[in-house]
Every structure is written in C-alpha cells, then in structure tokens.
Amino acid sequence: MAERIGVGEITGEEVPATPSATVMLLRGGDERLEVLMLERHLDSDFAGGAYAFPGGKVDDTDRSLDAGRWSGPEASELARELSCDAPADALGLHVAAVRETFEEAGVLLATSPDGPVDAALLATETYVEARRRLNVRGEPWDWRPWLAAEGLALDLSALALFSWWATPAGVHRRFDTRFFLAQLPDEQAEVAAHNHVETTGSRWIAPSEALAQAERGAVTIVYPTRKNLAALSAYPTAATAFAAAAARETDRRRVQPRIIRGPEGELLVQHPHGGPPEPG
C-alpha cells in the first residue's frame, strides 16, 4: 500500500519530473513584503488543502508562443538564466508562469495595445471569459489565438528566477519547478483572487507570518513552499527581494530533497544541502 506525505503519495516507483513554474507574487514595493498564497482545493491530487503559490505544469503551447506575443530577453538569454538546454523550454517555463498566474490568481503580467493591462481591462467580458476557459478542468484551451486577437504581449521581464526545486524521487507525481518572483502591477492592485476551481481561498501575507501560522498548525504549507517562504523572509521589502533575484543573488541550485524515515518510522523530507529533516 502506498504511503502519503505532504509532497504527495509515496509509491517507490521512478516517475519523471514534469517541468513546471510557480510564481511568488509580491506586493509592498519599497515599504513591505507580502506574498499571495492560495488555498488548494481539498480534492486536489497534489497538496490538497495546503497554502501554495500560483503555478502549474508547462503546456506544449507555452513553448511555442509567437515572438510577437511576448516581450523581454531573447529566448536564448532566458535559457541561460534558467539553465535550460533548449530556448523553447525556457520560454515555456516563463509563459507557463504568466498563464498560471492569470488562471489561478487573476493577475495578468502583460501589455495591451493601450499600455499595461489594468483592473478595468481584466473586468471586461473577454478577459473574464478567457480566465474561465483556462480554468475549465478536462478541457485544455489554447489561449494563443485570444492573446493575438487582443493584441497582448506577455511581459516576461516581470519575472525573476528565485529558486529551483524538484520533487523527491519515489513520489507519485513529481515536478521540476522554477520558482519566480513577480511584483504585483500597480494597475492591478485589487484584482488578485483565487479561481474557486483548483483553489478555494487566498490571502496576502508576510512570509514570516505564513511560517508562524504553519508552525501553529493554523495552515498547511508543504516543505518546498516553507523553504521558499523562509528564504523570502530575509528581504524587508518586495522591491529588495525582486532586485536580489534579478541580480542573480538568490540560491538557484537545483534542490531535490530525499524522503527518509524518522525515528518513529514517520516519513520526513531531507534537504540535500544539510539541516535537520522535516515533515513534508
């Protein structure tokens, strides 16, 4: 029988890790740092009920977005930033990060023909319908024609790589995840909200407070999310955190923890670079 841990079900089988992207969406500018956290639906196959950041797997369409539909560094530069062998893979990770942030949090890091996407534009019927289509389970929707019809260009320069984590071997669903930082655009200050599909709640919270709540048992936060919150808590403001990531000053090593047995036979997660093992 398979066992369970916060990172998923332990089967002992070798499952490939799926490329994915997660966005730690920040607000506070030069004054403070708060990060958006979403409560995953209890029925989610992965980390149900836990608080997490917007994110998900890379779709094939993410890797082939037309050059006119995004702005930022060249794909070859994105590949160097993310240590990807293929520029298309790096592009896919960035596009997935923007798409998932729109899908799960309602924030779209993009520009329209009239300038940055703002709250008024996000409230229009076509944007509301686009987000709804992205959220329909079991019916994959290619949003590229919609992006072209609206004249949108995804702002990939709004993302800065913060860390890189892989799910431990032996877990039934594995992800190879780049964690990005992005600052909430001023034009979208009040729009962030969960999607009522994969997520059932949302909150802006200081990283240290999120960790304190997890320690008290008030919320569930899985191991890699806790570790990224701990790293994020070292920065006093959203602006300084983003600047550090953009300057490549954060730890970008690929981290793949191990699942081990604790003294009572419980399953724990061991960081590959040391430190005591912790619950998943």
GROMACS .gro file of C-alpha atoms in nm:
model
  280
    1MET     CA    1   0.000   0.000   0.000
    2ALA     CA    2   0.126   0.347  -0.084
    3GLU     CA    3   0.201   0.593   0.195
    4ARG     CA    4   0.135   0.963   0.199
    5ILE     CA    5   0.342   1.267   0.285
    6GLY     CA    6   0.278   1.638   0.232
    7VAL     CA    7   0.455   1.633  -0.104
    8GLY     CA    8   0.232   1.353  -0.233
    9GLU     CA    9   0.189   0.976  -0.232
   10ILE     CA   10   0.498   0.761  -0.189
   11THR     CA   11   0.497   0.466  -0.428
   12GLY     CA   12   0.868   0.387  -0.467
   13GLU     CA   13   0.833   0.399  -0.845
   14GLU     CA   14   1.063   0.613  -1.058
   15VAL     CA   15   0.836   0.880  -1.206
   16PRO     CA   16   0.977   1.152  -1.436
   17ALA     CA   17   0.954   1.508  -1.304
   18THR     CA   18   0.723   1.733  -1.506
   19PRO     CA   19   0.858   2.082  -1.590
   20SER     CA   20   0.653   2.344  -1.407
   21ALA     CA   21   0.660   2.706  -1.295
   22THR     CA   22   0.550   2.874  -0.975
   23VAL     CA   23   0.515   3.247  -0.910
   24MET     CA   24   0.562   3.415  -0.576
   25LEU     CA   25   0.357   3.726  -0.645
   26LEU     CA   26   0.473   4.011  -0.421
   27ARG     CA   27   0.327   4.341  -0.313
   28GLY     CA   28   0.458   4.618  -0.089
   29GLY     CA   29   0.708   4.793  -0.314
   30ASP     CA   30   0.973   4.975  -0.111
   31GLU     CA   31   0.767   4.963   0.210
   32ARG     CA   32   0.699   4.599   0.299
   33LEU     CA   33   0.677   4.248   0.159
   34GLU     CA   34   0.364   4.040   0.131
   35VAL     CA   35   0.320   3.735  -0.089
   36LEU     CA   36  -0.001   3.596  -0.237
   37MET     CA   37  -0.089   3.247  -0.115
   38LEU     CA   38  -0.375   3.034  -0.245
   39GLU     CA   39  -0.553   2.754  -0.058
   40ARG     CA   40  -0.561   2.444  -0.277
   41HIS     CA   41  -0.889   2.256  -0.307
   42LEU     CA   42  -0.914   1.966  -0.062
   43ASP     CA   43  -0.975   1.727  -0.351
   44SER     CA   44  -0.655   1.828  -0.529
   45ASP     CA   45  -0.435   1.534  -0.623
   46PHE     CA   46  -0.130   1.725  -0.508
   47ALA     CA   47  -0.109   1.900  -0.166
   48GLY     CA   48  -0.486   1.926  -0.121
   49GLY     CA   49  -0.583   2.188   0.139
   50ALA     CA   50  -0.235   2.336   0.156
   51TYR     CA   51  -0.149   2.700   0.101
   52ALA     CA   52   0.068   2.745  -0.205
   53PHE     CA   53   0.169   2.991  -0.476
   54PRO     CA   54   0.009   3.014  -0.821
   55GLY     CA   55   0.169   2.771  -1.062
   56GLY     CA   56   0.144   2.458  -1.269
   57LYS     CA   57   0.299   2.244  -1.539
   58VAL     CA   58   0.429   2.368  -1.872
   59ASP     CA   59   0.196   2.301  -2.165
   60ASP     CA   60   0.324   2.231  -2.515
   61THR     CA   61   0.165   2.555  -2.636
   62ASP     CA   62   0.372   2.751  -2.383
   63ARG     CA   63   0.692   2.652  -2.564
   64SER     CA   64   0.578   2.785  -2.900
   65LEU     CA   65   0.430   3.126  -2.826
   66ASP     CA   66   0.480   3.359  -3.122
   67ALA     CA   67   0.754   3.618  -3.076
   68GLY     CA   68   0.503   3.899  -3.114
   69ARG     CA   69   0.306   3.778  -2.815
   70TRP     CA   70   0.576   3.829  -2.553
   71SER     CA   71   0.839   4.085  -2.457
   72GLY     CA   72   1.159   4.052  -2.260
   73PRO     CA   73   1.501   3.894  -2.312
   74GLU     CA   74   1.567   3.672  -2.612
   75ALA     CA   75   1.475   3.306  -2.565
   76SER     CA   76   1.845   3.214  -2.569
   77GLU     CA   77   1.903   3.451  -2.276
   78LEU     CA   78   1.606   3.302  -2.091
   79ALA     CA   79   1.765   2.959  -2.139
   80ARG     CA   80   2.091   3.079  -1.985
   81GLU     CA   81   1.902   3.228  -1.692
   82LEU     CA   82   1.717   2.903  -1.621
   83SER     CA   83   2.000   2.662  -1.714
   84CYS     CA   84   1.785   2.510  -1.986
   85ASP     CA   85   1.938   2.326  -2.281
   86ALA     CA   86   1.669   2.447  -2.523
   87PRO     CA   87   1.544   2.808  -2.554
   88ALA     CA   88   1.193   2.675  -2.616
   89ASP     CA   89   1.197   2.504  -2.274
   90ALA     CA   90   1.293   2.829  -2.101
   91LEU     CA   91   1.029   3.020  -2.294
   92GLY     CA   92   0.773   2.759  -2.191
   93LEU     CA   93   0.857   2.796  -1.823
   94HIS     CA   94   0.816   3.175  -1.839
   95VAL     CA   95   0.492   3.160  -2.037
   96ALA     CA   96   0.351   2.895  -1.804
   97ALA     CA   97   0.434   3.121  -1.508
   98VAL     CA   98   0.237   3.409  -1.659
   99ARG     CA   99  -0.050   3.188  -1.773
  100GLU     CA  100  -0.088   3.015  -1.437
  101THR     CA  101  -0.077   3.346  -1.250
  102PHE     CA  102  -0.365   3.469  -1.465
  103GLU     CA  103  -0.554   3.142  -1.438
  104GLU     CA  104  -0.517   3.090  -1.063
  105ALA     CA  105  -0.478   3.443  -0.926
  106GLY     CA  106  -0.642   3.665  -1.190
  107VAL     CA  107  -0.329   3.878  -1.240
  108LEU     CA  108  -0.200   3.909  -1.597
  109LEU     CA  109   0.159   4.022  -1.648
  110ALA     CA  110   0.116   4.166  -1.996
  111THR     CA  111   0.074   4.478  -2.204
  112SER     CA  112  -0.214   4.562  -2.436
  113PRO     CA  113  -0.206   4.796  -2.738
  114ASP     CA  114  -0.302   5.077  -2.496
  115GLY     CA  115  -0.037   5.001  -2.232
  116PRO     CA  116  -0.012   4.774  -1.926
  117VAL     CA  117  -0.309   4.551  -1.856
  118ASP     CA  118  -0.511   4.713  -1.577
  119ALA     CA  119  -0.800   4.623  -1.348
  120ALA     CA  120  -1.061   4.775  -1.580
  121LEU     CA  121  -0.941   4.565  -1.872
  122LEU     CA  122  -0.938   4.248  -1.663
  123ALA     CA  123  -1.301   4.312  -1.571
  124THR     CA  124  -1.417   4.317  -1.934
  125GLU     CA  125  -1.611   4.023  -2.073
  126THR     CA  126  -1.337   3.889  -2.298
  127TYR     CA  127  -1.079   3.875  -2.016
  128VAL     CA  128  -1.325   3.720  -1.771
  129GLU     CA  129  -1.418   3.459  -2.030
  130ALA     CA  130  -1.053   3.386  -2.110
  131ARG     CA  131  -0.977   3.317  -1.745
  132ARG     CA  132  -1.288   3.100  -1.718
  133ARG     CA  133  -1.180   2.895  -2.021
  134LEU     CA  134  -0.834   2.842  -1.874
  135ASN     CA  135  -0.993   2.712  -1.556
  136VAL     CA  136  -1.226   2.456  -1.713
  137ARG     CA  137  -1.096   2.119  -1.595
  138GLY     CA  138  -1.053   1.848  -1.856
  139GLU     CA  139  -1.087   2.091  -2.149
  140PRO     CA  140  -0.742   2.229  -2.236
  141TRP     CA  141  -0.772   2.570  -2.400
  142ASP     CA  142  -0.510   2.721  -2.626
  143TRP     CA  143  -0.509   3.089  -2.531
  144ARG     CA  144  -0.268   3.194  -2.807
  145PRO     CA  145  -0.543   3.299  -3.056
  146TRP     CA  146  -0.702   3.507  -2.781
  147LEU     CA  147  -0.372   3.676  -2.700
  148ALA     CA  148  -0.332   3.762  -3.066
  149ALA     CA  149  -0.689   3.887  -3.102
  150GLU     CA  150  -0.645   4.120  -2.805
  151GLY     CA  151  -0.300   4.235  -2.918
  152LEU     CA  152  -0.147   4.120  -2.590
  153ALA     CA  153   0.223   4.069  -2.522
  154LEU     CA  154   0.321   3.877  -2.208
  155ASP     CA  155   0.578   4.068  -2.002
  156LEU     CA  156   0.839   3.801  -1.932
  157SER     CA  157   1.075   4.064  -1.789
  158ALA     CA  158   0.831   4.092  -1.497
  159LEU     CA  159   0.961   3.753  -1.378
  160ALA     CA  160   1.287   3.691  -1.192
  161LEU     CA  161   1.410   3.341  -1.111
  162PHE     CA  162   1.427   3.288  -0.734
  163SER     CA  163   1.491   2.915  -0.686
  164TRP     CA  164   1.469   2.572  -0.848
  165TRP     CA  165   1.314   2.269  -0.676
  166ALA     CA  166   1.239   1.911  -0.778
  167THR     CA  167   1.002   1.670  -0.605
  168PRO     CA  168   1.181   1.382  -0.427
  169ALA     CA  169   1.218   1.051  -0.609
  170GLY     CA  170   0.952   0.791  -0.528
  171VAL     CA  171   0.659   1.036  -0.513
  172HIS     CA  172   0.365   0.951  -0.740
  173ARG     CA  173   0.355   1.297  -0.901
  174ARG     CA  174   0.685   1.476  -0.950
  175PHE     CA  175   0.758   1.830  -1.064
  176ASP     CA  176   1.076   2.006  -1.172
  177THR     CA  177   0.982   2.360  -1.072
  178ARG     CA  178   1.131   2.703  -1.124
  179PHE     CA  179   1.011   2.948  -0.858
  180PHE     CA  180   0.983   3.301  -0.996
  181LEU     CA  181   0.926   3.634  -0.826
  182ALA     CA  182   0.696   3.899  -0.972
  183GLN     CA  183   0.574   4.225  -0.825
  184LEU     CA  184   0.201   4.293  -0.841
  185PRO     CA  185   0.148   4.563  -1.106
  186ASP     CA  186   0.015   4.890  -0.965
  187GLU     CA  187  -0.258   4.882  -1.230
  188GLN     CA  188  -0.388   4.553  -1.085
  189ALA     CA  189  -0.364   4.638  -0.716
  190GLU     CA  190  -0.704   4.500  -0.617
  191VAL     CA  191  -0.766   4.219  -0.865
  192ALA     CA  192  -0.579   3.917  -0.724
  193ALA     CA  193  -0.821   3.642  -0.620
  194HIS     CA  194  -0.842   3.263  -0.622
  195ASN     CA  195  -1.028   3.085  -0.901
  196HIS     CA  196  -1.278   2.872  -0.699
  197VAL     CA  197  -1.170   2.569  -0.906
  198GLU     CA  198  -0.826   2.444  -0.800
  199THR     CA  199  -0.813   2.696  -0.516
  200THR     CA  200  -1.075   2.791  -0.257
  201GLY     CA  201  -0.912   3.080  -0.069
  202SER     CA  202  -0.644   3.344  -0.100
  203ARG     CA  203  -0.452   3.580   0.125
  204TRP     CA  204  -0.174   3.836   0.114
  205ILE     CA  205   0.063   3.758   0.396
  206ALA     CA  206   0.416   3.832   0.517
  207PRO     CA  207   0.638   3.524   0.468
  208SER     CA  208   0.730   3.513   0.838
  209GLU     CA  209   0.362   3.521   0.939
  210ALA     CA  210   0.278   3.240   0.696
  211LEU     CA  211   0.554   3.029   0.852
  212ALA     CA  212   0.432   3.111   1.202
  213GLN     CA  213   0.080   3.006   1.113
  214ALA     CA  214   0.209   2.680   0.966
  215GLU     CA  215   0.412   2.617   1.283
  216ARG     CA  216   0.095   2.665   1.492
  217GLY     CA  217  -0.097   2.429   1.269
  218ALA     CA  218  -0.336   2.701   1.154
  219VAL     CA  219  -0.250   2.634   0.788
  220THR     CA  220  -0.077   2.358   0.594
  221ILE     CA  221   0.229   2.454   0.391
  222VAL     CA  222   0.439   2.183   0.227
  223TYR     CA  223   0.815   2.161   0.257
  224PRO     CA  224   0.939   2.339  -0.060
  225THR     CA  225   0.689   2.621  -0.009
  226ARG     CA  226   0.806   2.664   0.351
  227LYS     CA  227   1.169   2.674   0.241
  228ASN     CA  228   1.097   2.938  -0.020
  229LEU     CA  229   0.899   3.143   0.231
  230ALA     CA  230   1.193   3.122   0.472
  231ALA     CA  231   1.431   3.244   0.201
  232LEU     CA  232   1.190   3.521   0.104
  233SER     CA  233   1.156   3.636   0.465
  234ALA     CA  234   1.520   3.752   0.458
  235TYR     CA  235   1.416   4.052   0.246
  236PRO     CA  236   1.248   4.354   0.408
  237THR     CA  237   1.053   4.467   0.101
  238ALA     CA  238   0.910   4.334  -0.223
  239ALA     CA  239   1.143   4.561  -0.419
  240THR     CA  240   1.460   4.433  -0.249
  241ALA     CA  241   1.356   4.070  -0.295
  242PHE     CA  242   1.287   4.118  -0.664
  243ALA     CA  243   1.611   4.313  -0.712
  244ALA     CA  244   1.810   4.032  -0.548
  245ALA     CA  245   1.654   3.771  -0.775
  246ALA     CA  246   1.704   3.986  -1.085
  247ALA     CA  247   2.071   4.030  -0.988
  248ARG     CA  248   2.112   3.651  -0.952
  249GLU     CA  249   2.185   3.683  -0.581
  250THR     CA  250   1.947   3.407  -0.469
  251ASP     CA  251   2.025   3.034  -0.447
  252ARG     CA  252   1.947   2.893  -0.793
  253ARG     CA  253   2.089   2.546  -0.742
  254ARG     CA  254   1.854   2.262  -0.831
  255VAL     CA  255   1.728   2.127  -0.498
  256GLN     CA  256   1.592   1.772  -0.487
  257PRO     CA  257   1.526   1.657  -0.130
  258ARG     CA  258   1.506   1.293  -0.022
  259ILE     CA  259   1.230   1.111   0.164
  260ILE     CA  260   1.365   0.933   0.473
  261ARG     CA  261   1.227   0.751   0.776
  262GLY     CA  262   1.222   0.929   1.109
  263PRO     CA  263   1.290   0.763   1.448
  264GLU     CA  264   0.925   0.662   1.483
  265GLY     CA  265   0.900   0.533   1.127
  266GLU     CA  266   0.740   0.854   1.003
  267LEU     CA  267   0.819   0.994   0.658
  268LEU     CA  268   1.036   1.306   0.659
  269VAL     CA  269   1.199   1.528   0.398
  270GLN     CA  270   1.577   1.572   0.400
  271HIS     CA  271   1.730   1.874   0.226
  272PRO     CA  272   2.027   1.769   0.008
  273HIS     CA  273   2.244   2.052   0.141
  274GLY     CA  274   2.207   1.962   0.508
  275GLY     CA  275   1.995   2.061   0.805
  276PRO     CA  276   1.753   1.850   1.009
  277PRO     CA  277   1.482   1.650   0.830
  278GLU     CA  278   1.131   1.792   0.846
  279PRO     CA  279   0.772   1.678   0.784
  280GLY     CA  280   0.664   1.711   0.423
   0.00000   0.00000   0.00000
